[in-house]
Short mmCIF file of C-alpha atoms and ligand atoms in Angstrom, two decimals:
data_model
loop_
_atom_site.label_atom_id
_atom_site.label_comp_id
_atom_site.label_asym_id
_atom_site.label_seq_id
_atom_site.Cartn_x
_atom_site.Cartn_y
_atom_site.Cartn_z
CA UNK A 1 20.22 26.66 -65.65
CA UNK A 2 17.50 25.34 -67.88
CA UNK A 3 18.40 24.05 -71.30
CA UNK A 4 22.10 24.89 -71.32
CA UNK A 5 24.77 22.49 -72.48
CA UNK A 6 27.04 23.10 -69.50
CA UNK A 7 26.17 21.98 -65.95
CA UNK A 8 25.88 24.74 -63.35
CA UNK A 9 28.96 25.25 -61.19
CA UNK A 10 26.87 26.44 -58.26
CA UNK A 11 24.86 24.05 -56.07
CA UNK A 12 23.20 26.81 -54.05
CA UNK A 13 19.47 27.17 -54.42
CA UNK A 14 16.65 29.56 -53.51
CA UNK A 15 12.89 29.19 -53.31
CA UNK A 16 10.01 31.07 -54.86
CA UNK A 17 7.04 31.57 -52.53
CA UNK A 18 3.31 32.03 -52.91
CA UNK A 19 2.92 35.61 -51.58
CA UNK A 20 -0.62 34.97 -50.35
CA UNK A 21 0.20 31.89 -48.24
CA UNK A 22 4.00 31.93 -47.92
CA UNK A 23 4.11 28.33 -49.26
CA UNK A 24 7.10 27.25 -51.30
CA UNK A 25 6.21 27.10 -55.02
CA UNK A 26 9.59 25.87 -56.28
CA UNK A 27 13.33 25.57 -55.64
CA UNK A 28 15.78 26.93 -58.19
CA UNK A 29 19.56 27.19 -58.62
CA UNK A 30 21.39 30.42 -57.84
CA UNK A 31 23.44 30.68 -60.98
CA UNK A 32 26.94 32.04 -60.58
CA UNK A 33 28.82 34.34 -62.95
CA UNK A 34 30.51 31.21 -64.38
CA UNK A 35 27.10 29.61 -65.06
CA UNK A 36 25.92 32.78 -66.78
CA UNK A 37 29.08 32.88 -68.90
CA UNK A 38 28.51 29.24 -69.89
CA UNK A 39 24.91 30.03 -70.86
CA UNK A 40 26.06 32.95 -73.01
CA UNK A 41 28.72 30.74 -74.67
CA UNK A 42 26.02 28.16 -75.46
CA UNK A 43 23.76 30.92 -76.76
CA UNK A 44 26.51 32.13 -79.07
CA UNK A 45 26.65 28.67 -80.74
CA UNK A 46 22.86 28.42 -80.86
CA UNK A 47 22.61 31.86 -82.45
CA UNK A 48 24.55 30.59 -85.48
CA UNK A 49 22.14 27.70 -85.94
CA UNK A 50 19.11 29.93 -85.36
CA UNK A 51 20.31 32.55 -87.87
CA UNK A 52 21.02 29.86 -90.46
CA UNK A 53 17.35 28.79 -90.27
CA UNK A 54 16.39 32.02 -92.02
CA UNK A 55 13.17 33.96 -91.59
CA UNK A 56 10.98 31.09 -92.70
CA UNK A 57 12.65 28.44 -90.53
CA UNK A 58 12.52 30.65 -87.46
CA UNK A 59 8.90 31.49 -88.10
CA UNK A 60 7.99 27.79 -88.28
CA UNK A 61 9.92 27.11 -85.06
CA UNK A 62 8.29 30.00 -83.20
CA UNK A 63 4.85 28.89 -84.41
CA UNK A 64 5.54 25.45 -82.83
CA UNK A 65 6.42 27.14 -79.53
CA UNK A 66 3.38 29.43 -79.78
CA UNK A 67 1.09 26.43 -80.25
CA UNK A 68 2.63 24.61 -77.28
CA UNK A 69 2.19 27.63 -74.99
CA UNK A 70 -1.38 28.15 -76.22
CA UNK A 71 -2.26 24.50 -75.57
CA UNK A 72 -0.81 24.66 -72.07
CA UNK A 73 -1.71 28.23 -71.17
CA UNK A 74 -3.75 27.27 -68.10
CA UNK A 75 -0.70 25.50 -66.69
CA UNK A 76 1.48 28.58 -67.21
CA UNK A 77 -1.19 30.89 -65.80
CA UNK A 78 -1.61 28.72 -62.70
CA UNK A 79 2.15 28.75 -62.04
CA UNK A 80 2.24 32.52 -62.56
CA UNK A 81 -0.72 33.01 -60.22
CA UNK A 82 1.09 31.01 -57.52
CA UNK A 83 4.40 32.85 -57.85
CA UNK A 84 2.89 36.36 -57.99
CA UNK A 85 -0.38 35.93 -56.09
CA UNK A 86 -2.33 37.48 -58.97
CA UNK A 87 -5.86 36.19 -59.73
CA UNK A 88 -5.85 33.21 -62.11
CA UNK A 89 -8.02 35.09 -64.63
CA UNK A 90 -5.52 37.95 -64.79
CA UNK A 91 -2.69 35.45 -65.28
CA UNK A 92 -4.63 33.89 -68.16
CA UNK A 93 -5.21 37.29 -69.78
CA UNK A 94 -1.51 38.07 -69.49
CA UNK A 95 -0.60 34.74 -71.09
CA UNK A 96 -3.08 35.30 -73.93
CA UNK A 97 -1.61 38.72 -74.71
CA UNK A 98 1.95 37.36 -74.64
CA UNK A 99 0.95 34.62 -77.12
CA UNK A 100 -0.56 37.27 -79.41
CA UNK A 101 2.72 39.20 -79.38
CA UNK A 102 4.72 36.03 -80.08
CA UNK A 103 2.44 35.27 -83.04
CA UNK A 104 2.86 38.79 -84.44
CA UNK A 105 6.63 38.89 -84.01
CA UNK A 106 7.05 35.46 -85.63
CA UNK A 107 4.91 36.31 -88.64
CA UNK A 108 6.16 39.86 -89.26
CA UNK A 109 9.93 39.57 -88.73
CA UNK A 110 10.67 38.96 -92.40
CA UNK A 111 8.50 41.81 -93.66
CA UNK A 112 9.98 44.31 -91.21
CA UNK A 113 13.64 43.25 -91.26
CA UNK A 114 14.47 41.74 -94.66
CA UNK A 115 16.62 43.67 -97.12
CA UNK A 116 14.66 46.36 -98.92
CA UNK A 117 15.60 48.92 -101.54
CA UNK A 118 15.71 52.59 -100.64
CA UNK A 119 15.99 55.63 -102.90
CA UNK A 120 19.65 56.56 -103.53
CA UNK A 121 18.95 60.28 -104.01
CA UNK A 122 19.61 62.45 -107.05
CA UNK A 123 23.36 62.85 -106.50
CA UNK A 124 23.88 59.08 -106.21
CA UNK A 125 21.40 58.02 -108.87
CA UNK A 126 23.96 55.55 -110.26
CA UNK A 127 23.73 53.48 -107.03
CA UNK A 128 21.29 50.81 -105.88
CA UNK A 129 20.76 51.34 -102.15
CA UNK A 130 19.34 48.79 -99.73
CA UNK A 131 19.10 48.11 -96.01
CA UNK A 132 18.57 44.98 -93.93
CA UNK A 133 18.16 44.60 -90.18
CA UNK A 134 20.47 41.87 -88.95
CA UNK A 135 20.35 40.04 -85.63
CA UNK A 136 22.79 41.21 -82.97
CA UNK A 137 23.70 37.68 -81.79
CA UNK A 138 22.93 37.03 -78.11
CA UNK A 139 20.43 39.16 -76.19
CA UNK A 140 20.31 39.13 -72.38
CA UNK A 141 16.78 39.71 -71.07
CA UNK A 142 16.29 40.75 -67.43
CA UNK A 143 12.68 40.73 -66.32
CA UNK A 144 10.47 41.85 -63.43
CA UNK A 145 7.96 39.84 -61.40
CA UNK A 146 4.80 41.90 -61.89
CA UNK A 147 3.98 40.61 -65.39
CA UNK A 148 6.50 37.76 -65.51
CA UNK A 149 5.27 36.40 -68.87
CA UNK A 150 3.92 39.39 -70.79
CA UNK A 151 6.76 41.79 -69.97
CA UNK A 152 9.84 39.67 -70.74
CA UNK A 153 8.09 38.13 -73.76
CA UNK A 154 7.96 41.66 -75.19
CA UNK A 155 11.73 41.32 -75.47
CA UNK A 156 12.17 37.53 -75.80
CA UNK A 157 9.68 36.97 -78.64
CA UNK A 158 10.88 39.97 -80.63
CA UNK A 159 14.60 39.22 -80.08
CA UNK A 160 14.11 35.58 -81.15
CA UNK A 161 12.00 36.50 -84.16
CA UNK A 162 14.73 38.93 -85.22
CA UNK A 163 17.21 36.03 -85.24
CA UNK A 164 18.94 36.29 -81.85
CA UNK A 165 19.56 33.68 -79.17
CA UNK A 166 18.34 34.76 -75.71
CA UNK A 167 19.54 34.25 -72.15
CA UNK A 168 16.75 35.25 -69.77
CA UNK A 169 17.12 36.14 -66.08
CA UNK A 170 13.65 36.25 -64.51
CA UNK A 171 12.96 38.03 -61.23
CA UNK A 172 13.87 36.09 -58.09
CA UNK A 173 10.11 36.13 -57.30
CA UNK A 174 9.12 34.38 -60.56
CA UNK A 175 11.91 31.96 -61.53
CA UNK A 176 9.46 29.09 -62.17
CA UNK A 177 7.69 31.03 -64.90
CA UNK A 178 11.04 31.75 -66.58
CA UNK A 179 12.05 28.10 -66.44
CA UNK A 180 8.67 27.07 -67.85
CA UNK A 181 9.19 29.31 -70.87
CA UNK A 182 12.68 27.93 -71.57
CA UNK A 183 11.55 24.32 -71.03
CA UNK A 184 8.63 24.62 -73.45
CA UNK A 185 10.86 26.34 -76.00
CA UNK A 186 13.28 23.38 -75.78
CA UNK A 187 10.36 20.95 -76.09
CA UNK A 188 8.98 22.70 -79.19
CA UNK A 189 12.24 23.45 -80.96
CA UNK A 190 14.72 20.95 -79.55
CA UNK A 191 17.57 23.42 -79.03
CA UNK A 192 18.43 25.88 -76.26
CA UNK A 193 18.16 29.03 -78.32
CA UNK A 194 16.29 30.42 -75.30
CA UNK A 195 17.90 29.67 -71.92
CA UNK A 196 17.09 30.76 -68.41
CA UNK A 197 19.48 31.63 -65.58
CA UNK A 198 17.97 32.04 -62.12
CA UNK A 199 19.08 33.70 -58.90
CA UNK A 200 19.15 37.12 -57.29
CA UNK A 201 20.32 40.51 -58.54
CA UNK A 202 23.95 39.24 -58.77
CA UNK A 203 22.91 36.74 -61.45
CA UNK A 204 21.31 39.60 -63.42
CA UNK A 205 24.44 41.71 -62.90
CA UNK A 206 26.57 38.82 -64.21
CA UNK A 207 24.44 38.74 -67.36
CA UNK A 208 25.15 42.42 -68.05
CA UNK A 209 28.92 41.77 -68.11
CA UNK A 210 28.90 38.32 -69.75
CA UNK A 211 29.53 39.57 -73.29
CA UNK A 212 25.97 39.62 -74.61
CA UNK A 213 25.30 41.86 -77.62
CA UNK A 214 22.40 43.72 -76.02
CA UNK A 215 20.63 43.80 -72.67
CA UNK A 216 16.85 44.23 -72.55
CA UNK A 217 16.07 45.29 -69.01
CA UNK A 218 12.62 45.69 -67.50
CA UNK A 219 12.42 46.76 -63.88
CA UNK A 220 12.84 49.77 -61.64
CA UNK A 221 14.54 52.98 -62.74
CA UNK A 222 17.18 52.58 -59.99
CA UNK A 223 18.22 49.09 -61.16
CA UNK A 224 18.03 50.27 -64.78
CA UNK A 225 20.71 52.86 -64.01
CA UNK A 226 22.95 50.16 -62.50
CA UNK A 227 22.42 47.94 -65.55
CA UNK A 228 23.26 50.81 -67.89
CA UNK A 229 26.42 51.66 -65.92
CA UNK A 230 27.57 48.03 -66.08
CA UNK A 231 26.83 47.82 -69.82
CA UNK A 232 28.73 51.07 -70.44
CA UNK A 233 31.99 49.29 -69.54
CA UNK A 234 31.76 47.17 -72.69
CA UNK A 235 29.63 49.53 -74.79
CA UNK A 236 26.86 46.95 -74.68
CA UNK A 237 23.61 48.58 -75.87
CA UNK A 238 20.58 48.47 -73.59
CA UNK A 239 16.83 48.81 -73.70
CA UNK A 240 15.48 50.17 -70.42
CA UNK A 241 11.79 49.58 -69.70
CA UNK A 242 11.47 51.16 -66.29
CA UNK A 243 8.80 52.51 -63.98
CA UNK A 244 5.93 54.89 -64.54
CA UNK A 245 3.56 57.34 -62.83
CA UNK A 246 0.84 57.30 -65.42
CA UNK A 247 -1.96 59.84 -65.42
CA UNK A 248 -5.55 59.51 -66.58
CA UNK A 249 -7.20 62.74 -67.75
CA UNK A 250 -10.96 63.23 -67.72
CA UNK A 251 -12.38 66.02 -69.88
CA UNK A 252 -15.79 67.60 -69.29
CA UNK A 253 -17.23 65.82 -72.35
CA UNK A 254 -16.09 62.37 -71.17
CA UNK A 255 -18.27 59.36 -70.46
CA UNK A 256 -17.66 59.81 -66.75
CA UNK A 257 -18.86 56.38 -65.64
CA UNK A 258 -16.57 54.68 -68.19
CA UNK A 259 -13.68 56.91 -67.11
CA UNK A 260 -14.21 55.95 -63.45
CA UNK A 261 -14.38 52.27 -64.36
CA UNK A 262 -11.14 52.53 -66.33
CA UNK A 263 -9.43 54.55 -63.61
CA UNK A 264 -10.21 51.90 -61.00
CA UNK A 265 -9.10 48.99 -63.17
CA UNK A 266 -5.99 50.86 -64.28
CA UNK A 267 -5.15 51.65 -60.66
CA UNK A 268 -6.00 48.41 -58.90
CA UNK A 269 -5.67 45.57 -61.45
CA UNK A 270 -2.72 43.36 -60.55
CA UNK A 271 -2.94 45.06 -57.11
CA UNK A 272 -1.61 48.22 -58.76
CA UNK A 273 1.69 46.57 -59.63
CA UNK A 274 1.60 47.67 -63.26
CA UNK A 275 4.32 49.79 -64.85
CA UNK A 276 1.70 51.51 -67.01
CA UNK A 277 -0.97 51.44 -64.29
CA UNK A 278 -3.03 54.54 -63.45
CA UNK A 279 -1.58 56.28 -60.38
CA UNK A 280 -2.92 59.83 -60.87
CA UNK A 281 -6.21 61.18 -62.22
CA UNK A 282 -6.87 64.79 -63.29
CA UNK A 283 -10.54 65.65 -63.72
CA UNK A 284 -12.16 68.73 -65.23
CA UNK A 285 -13.93 70.66 -62.45
CA UNK A 286 -17.28 70.42 -64.24
CA UNK A 287 -17.34 66.62 -63.88
CA UNK A 288 -15.10 66.20 -60.80
CA UNK A 289 -17.84 65.46 -58.25
CA UNK A 290 -19.66 63.10 -60.59
CA UNK A 291 -16.39 61.27 -61.38
CA UNK A 292 -15.53 60.89 -57.69
CA UNK A 293 -18.99 59.52 -56.87
CA UNK A 294 -18.65 56.93 -59.65
CA UNK A 295 -15.10 56.01 -58.65
CA UNK A 296 -15.77 55.75 -54.92
CA UNK A 297 -18.89 53.63 -55.46
CA UNK A 298 -16.89 51.17 -57.55
CA UNK A 299 -13.78 51.17 -55.35
CA UNK A 300 -15.82 50.47 -52.22
CA UNK A 301 -17.09 47.25 -53.81
CA UNK A 302 -13.57 46.02 -54.58
CA UNK A 303 -11.66 44.11 -51.93
CA UNK A 304 -8.10 42.86 -51.79
CA UNK A 305 -8.22 39.36 -50.31
CA UNK A 306 -7.17 35.78 -51.04
CA UNK A 307 -9.13 34.61 -54.08
CA UNK A 308 -10.46 38.14 -54.73
CA UNK A 309 -10.15 40.38 -57.77
CA UNK A 310 -7.25 42.20 -56.12
CA UNK A 311 -4.45 39.93 -54.92
CA UNK A 312 -1.57 40.46 -52.49
CA UNK A 313 1.45 42.71 -52.95
CA UNK A 314 3.98 40.31 -54.45
CA UNK A 315 7.14 41.82 -53.00
CA UNK A 316 7.02 42.37 -49.21
CA UNK A 317 9.27 45.46 -49.33
CA UNK A 318 6.81 47.20 -51.69
CA UNK A 319 4.19 47.38 -48.91
CA UNK A 320 6.49 49.80 -47.05
CA UNK A 321 6.68 52.11 -50.08
CA UNK A 322 2.89 52.12 -50.49
CA UNK A 323 2.47 52.80 -46.76
CA UNK A 324 4.95 55.70 -46.91
CA UNK A 325 3.15 57.31 -49.87
CA UNK A 326 -0.31 57.01 -48.25
CA UNK A 327 0.90 58.24 -44.83
CA UNK A 328 2.70 61.20 -46.42
CA UNK A 329 -0.36 62.12 -48.51
CA UNK A 330 -2.62 62.04 -45.42
CA UNK A 331 -0.11 63.96 -43.28
CA UNK A 332 0.03 66.71 -45.91
CA UNK A 333 -3.69 67.37 -45.99
CA UNK A 334 -4.84 64.60 -48.31
CA UNK A 335 -7.96 62.54 -47.58
CA UNK A 336 -8.64 58.87 -48.27
CA UNK A 337 -12.21 58.51 -49.60
CA UNK A 338 -11.69 54.74 -49.90
CA UNK A 339 -9.00 52.75 -48.07
CA UNK A 340 -6.57 54.49 -45.74
CA UNK A 341 -3.32 53.86 -43.88
CA UNK A 342 -1.81 50.46 -44.71
CA UNK A 343 -1.71 48.26 -41.56
CA UNK A 344 1.67 46.96 -40.35
CA UNK A 345 2.52 43.50 -41.69
CA UNK A 346 -0.21 43.62 -44.35
CA UNK A 347 0.28 41.58 -47.53
CA UNK A 348 -3.01 42.80 -49.03
CA UNK A 349 -3.43 46.53 -49.63
CA UNK A 350 -7.02 47.72 -50.04
CA UNK A 351 -7.97 49.85 -53.06
CA UNK A 352 -7.34 53.44 -51.97
CA UNK A 353 -8.71 56.70 -53.45
CA UNK A 354 -6.85 59.81 -52.29
CA UNK A 355 -7.97 63.42 -52.87
CA UNK A 356 -6.55 66.87 -51.96
CA UNK A 357 -3.01 65.49 -52.17
CA UNK A 358 -0.34 68.18 -52.81
CA UNK A 359 1.16 67.89 -56.27
CA UNK A 360 4.74 67.68 -54.97
CA UNK A 361 4.06 64.75 -52.60
CA UNK A 362 5.45 61.24 -53.08
CA UNK A 363 1.98 59.85 -53.89
CA UNK A 364 1.84 62.14 -56.96
CA UNK A 365 5.49 62.20 -58.03
CA UNK A 366 6.97 58.75 -57.25
CA UNK A 367 5.95 55.30 -58.45
CA UNK A 368 3.72 53.80 -55.73
CA UNK A 369 3.11 50.39 -57.32
CA UNK A 370 0.05 49.63 -55.22
CA UNK A 371 -3.76 49.81 -55.71
CA UNK A 372 -3.85 53.51 -54.86
CA UNK A 373 -4.82 56.52 -56.97
CA UNK A 374 -4.81 60.26 -56.40
CA UNK A 375 -7.66 62.32 -57.90
CA UNK A 376 -7.15 66.03 -58.53
CA UNK A 377 -9.60 68.69 -59.73
CA UNK A 378 -8.37 70.88 -62.62
CA UNK A 379 -9.93 74.04 -64.07
CA UNK A 380 -9.36 72.98 -67.69
CA UNK A 381 -7.51 70.42 -69.81
CA UNK A 382 -4.49 72.71 -70.21
CA UNK A 383 -3.93 72.39 -66.49
CA UNK A 384 -4.54 68.62 -66.65
CA UNK A 385 -1.93 68.25 -69.39
CA UNK A 386 0.61 70.40 -67.56
CA UNK A 387 0.21 68.34 -64.38
CA UNK A 388 0.19 65.01 -66.23
CA UNK A 389 3.50 66.02 -67.86
CA UNK A 390 4.95 67.13 -64.53
CA UNK A 391 6.81 64.03 -63.29
CA UNK A 392 10.22 62.53 -64.09
CA UNK A 393 8.42 59.51 -65.52
CA UNK A 394 6.74 59.33 -68.92
CA UNK A 395 5.53 55.83 -69.77
CA UNK A 396 1.82 55.52 -70.58
CA UNK A 397 -1.18 57.83 -70.24
CA UNK A 398 -4.95 57.79 -70.66
CA UNK A 399 -7.49 60.35 -71.87
CA UNK A 400 -11.26 60.20 -71.53
CA UNK A 401 -13.08 62.63 -73.81
CA UNK A 402 -15.69 62.31 -76.54
CA UNK A 403 -14.22 64.95 -78.88
CA UNK A 404 -10.83 66.12 -77.59
CA UNK A 405 -9.07 62.76 -77.17
CA UNK A 406 -6.57 63.10 -80.02
CA UNK A 407 -5.88 66.78 -79.34
CA UNK A 408 -5.10 66.08 -75.69
CA UNK A 409 -3.12 62.90 -76.42
CA UNK A 410 -0.84 64.75 -78.82
CA UNK A 411 0.23 67.13 -76.03
CA UNK A 412 1.13 64.42 -73.51
CA UNK A 413 4.76 63.55 -72.81
CA UNK A 414 4.47 59.77 -72.82
CA UNK A 415 5.48 56.75 -74.86
CA UNK A 416 1.86 55.63 -75.22
CA UNK A 417 -1.64 57.04 -74.77
CA UNK A 418 -4.96 55.19 -74.56
CA UNK A 419 -8.06 57.20 -75.49
CA UNK A 420 -11.38 56.11 -73.96
CA UNK A 421 -9.76 52.83 -72.85
CA UNK A 422 -6.95 51.95 -70.50
CA UNK A 423 -3.55 50.30 -71.22
CA UNK A 424 -5.06 49.20 -74.56
CA UNK A 425 -1.82 50.14 -76.39
CA UNK A 426 0.08 47.29 -74.66
CA UNK A 427 -2.18 44.67 -76.24
CA UNK A 428 -1.79 45.92 -79.82
CA UNK A 429 1.20 44.08 -81.30
CA UNK A 430 1.81 46.70 -84.00
CA UNK A 431 2.32 49.54 -81.49
CA UNK A 432 5.72 50.23 -79.91
CA UNK A 433 5.87 50.10 -76.11
CA UNK A 434 8.31 52.07 -73.98
CA UNK A 435 8.91 55.35 -72.23
CA UNK A 436 10.96 58.51 -72.02
CA UNK A 437 12.65 60.22 -69.08
CA UNK A 438 12.91 58.03 -65.97
CA UNK A 439 10.65 55.47 -67.67
CA UNK A 440 13.57 54.46 -69.87
CA UNK A 441 14.23 54.29 -73.60
CA UNK A 442 14.14 51.87 -76.50
CA UNK A 443 11.03 50.02 -77.59
CA UNK A 444 9.54 46.56 -77.42
CA UNK A 445 6.54 45.40 -79.54
CA UNK A 446 5.74 46.19 -83.15
CA UNK A 447 8.21 46.89 -85.97
CA UNK A 448 10.27 49.12 -83.62
CA UNK A 449 10.45 46.24 -81.15
CA UNK A 450 11.82 43.90 -83.83
CA UNK A 451 14.39 46.46 -85.01
CA UNK A 452 15.46 47.07 -81.40
CA UNK A 453 17.19 43.67 -81.44
CA UNK A 454 19.01 44.19 -84.73
CA UNK A 455 21.52 46.46 -86.37
CA UNK A 456 20.94 47.98 -89.80
CA UNK A 457 23.27 46.90 -92.57
CA UNK A 458 23.34 49.40 -95.45
CA UNK A 459 24.58 48.47 -98.95
CA UNK A 460 25.25 50.90 -101.80
CA UNK A 461 25.89 49.01 -105.09
CA UNK A 462 27.15 50.92 -108.10
CA UNK A 463 24.91 50.20 -111.09
CA UNK A 464 26.79 52.32 -113.64
CA UNK A 465 29.61 54.84 -113.69
CA UNK A 466 28.55 58.28 -112.40
CA UNK A 467 28.24 61.23 -114.75
CA UNK A 468 30.40 63.26 -112.36
CA UNK A 469 33.10 61.16 -110.62
CA UNK A 470 33.16 62.49 -107.05
CA UNK A 471 34.92 59.90 -104.92
CA UNK A 472 38.26 59.72 -106.69
CA UNK A 473 41.52 61.68 -106.72
CA UNK A 474 40.95 61.85 -110.49
CA UNK A 475 38.17 64.39 -109.82
CA UNK A 476 38.81 67.56 -111.83
CA UNK A 477 38.08 71.23 -111.17
CA UNK A 478 35.56 71.06 -114.01
CA UNK A 479 33.68 68.24 -112.32
CA UNK A 480 33.62 70.24 -109.09
CA UNK A 481 32.08 73.16 -111.00
CA UNK A 482 29.52 70.79 -112.50
CA UNK A 483 28.66 69.54 -109.02
CA UNK A 484 28.22 73.09 -107.73
CA UNK A 485 25.92 73.84 -110.65
CA UNK A 486 23.83 70.72 -110.12
CA UNK A 487 23.43 71.33 -106.36
CA UNK A 488 22.54 74.96 -106.91
CA UNK A 489 20.08 73.99 -109.56
CA UNK A 490 18.49 71.38 -107.33
CA UNK A 491 18.50 73.11 -103.94
CA UNK A 492 19.31 76.79 -104.38
CA UNK A 493 16.49 77.99 -106.61
CA UNK A 494 13.40 80.00 -105.68
CA UNK A 495 12.79 82.85 -103.25
CA UNK A 496 14.94 83.21 -100.14
P1 LIG B 1 13.90 45.47 -60.07
O1 LIG B 1 14.55 46.65 -60.69
O2 LIG B 1 14.04 45.27 -58.62
O3 LIG B 1 14.39 44.12 -60.76
C1 LIG B 1 14.25 43.87 -62.13
C2 LIG B 1 15.17 42.72 -62.53
O4 LIG B 1 16.52 43.14 -62.40
C3 LIG B 1 15.03 41.49 -61.65
O5 LIG B 1 15.18 40.33 -62.44
C4 LIG B 1 16.20 41.65 -60.71
O6 LIG B 1 16.61 40.45 -60.14
C5 LIG B 1 17.25 42.19 -61.64
N1 LIG B 1 18.37 42.87 -60.99
C6 LIG B 1 18.47 43.35 -59.72
N2 LIG B 1 19.68 43.94 -59.54
C7 LIG B 1 20.35 43.83 -60.71
C8 LIG B 1 21.64 44.27 -61.16
N3 LIG B 1 22.48 44.94 -60.37
N4 LIG B 1 22.00 44.00 -62.43
C9 LIG B 1 21.15 43.35 -63.27
N5 LIG B 1 19.93 42.91 -62.89
C10 LIG B 1 19.52 43.16 -61.63
O7 LIG B 1 12.37 45.59 -60.49
P2 LIG B 1 11.15 44.70 -60.03
O8 LIG B 1 11.39 43.27 -60.33
O9 LIG B 1 10.81 45.10 -58.65
O10 LIG B 1 10.01 45.19 -61.04
C11 LIG B 1 9.19 46.27 -60.76
C12 LIG B 1 9.61 47.49 -61.57
O11 LIG B 1 9.57 47.15 -62.95
C13 LIG B 1 8.67 48.65 -61.42
O12 LIG B 1 9.40 49.86 -61.29
C14 LIG B 1 7.88 48.65 -62.72
O13 LIG B 1 7.37 49.91 -63.05
C15 LIG B 1 8.92 48.18 -63.67
N6 LIG B 1 8.29 47.61 -64.88
C16 LIG B 1 8.41 48.29 -66.06
C17 LIG B 1 7.78 47.81 -67.19
C18 LIG B 1 7.94 48.52 -68.50
O14 LIG B 1 7.71 47.88 -69.53
N7 LIG B 1 8.31 49.78 -68.58
C19 LIG B 1 6.96 46.61 -67.16
C20 LIG B 1 6.92 45.96 -65.89
C21 LIG B 1 7.58 46.47 -64.80
P3 LIG B 1 16.04 40.02 -58.69
O15 LIG B 1 14.55 40.06 -58.79
O16 LIG B 1 16.56 38.67 -58.54
O17 LIG B 1 16.59 41.07 -57.72
#
């Protein structure tokens, strides 16, 4: 347990491994439920100190942490690359984007959350009304391994900036990255307002029942449901950032080469292990053949290998899921124009382009989380939209079109849409990030992401006595008549 006041009660450890080589990257404690409870108790004390710093004090502290991470970003990226197997350049990009979010959250918390006046309305004109967004206290953050810095920082940075203390449980595949974040926070700020607990799923489960004031969970839909069920016992609120099955739509007026480039990057970057990665493409029939030619030519040049642009599949069990989806697609009449069946025992999955895959197959409906993509011909964009909206998931989406981008985007059931770009919304700190349906609920990033880790406190202050006294047993029949007259005058006039 990094940075906690209490010593861990458990002496058991586990290792994180380099998925490309199998080498041990680090050894970490398996924190027990008692350790987690101790971390939350420490966090509760730290939250008081952190809240007392005020917006300005917290901003200064978070700026110190931001600077430290920025100065040592290569070190963090190298550790991340070892624990996940992702290319070092991708790890650097992820770190850079996380720093940008931290900077935004730190500098905008006051503006978004501080007490502000709101209109009291005509009936309560004698009142001064205001609202402030107050920190919840202690936020438990449970993170995945695929973007082990960017993803949890979407909760950690915003929860801290909003005035909460945080206990973070990183994935068992990326505990070193989690510990690095807590250690640098302690170095920059001197107090364990951010702590890390490491271990397996049980450690995460312990965090959900340890009395935190909110749980921010990022991971699979199945685990999200378990987290929500556990939190329901104590009415602990949750944010669920779960999986996706994002579609990219190509209209007949699109820059087809750009669309193909984006589709390939969206599908195969981070070896396809991206919640908002592109897993399905729907292309207008007029540009379908041209799009496929462009996509196939690019995909054939891309190779998953050690040191390549596409790294290994981080989690061994995921290879089985990818294999099942590809095999099922091929068995049901699909064709692989690039790639093909995933060999037994593989840790690297080659970029795979599938066509003619039935719409109800696993490769189109379920999250594959590998560098694979299905491409489907559609007669028009109405059909593309209907199909894009046809899964249980609804996280991100992408549209390529010169003139119809906004019109198509507005009809997509998704938390985010990128037009003529891919996953661009995730890198814009002012935009909220999150899904609907099986992709979860609640938002990280932007003003919504700051408010997610707060509760609103409303104040109505009487400025002068009301003309009509409504909230008293002294209210008379005459005053009730006056009220009726006023409301009718205000809201009941005009044609039916
Ligand atoms: P998992 O659901 O397997 O795990 C997520 C986290 O939950 C891990 O830290 C895990 O610990 C922990 N955990 C496991 N069991 C429990 C439990 N019972 N109670 C509390 N915590 C538990 O997801 P992955 O790590 O495999 O991440 C991949 C998934 O994350 C994909 O579905 C992806 O789409 C999604 N994701 C969503 C994002 C979004 O913003 N919407 C962003 C990034 C990923 P341990 O690892 O130790 O088992």
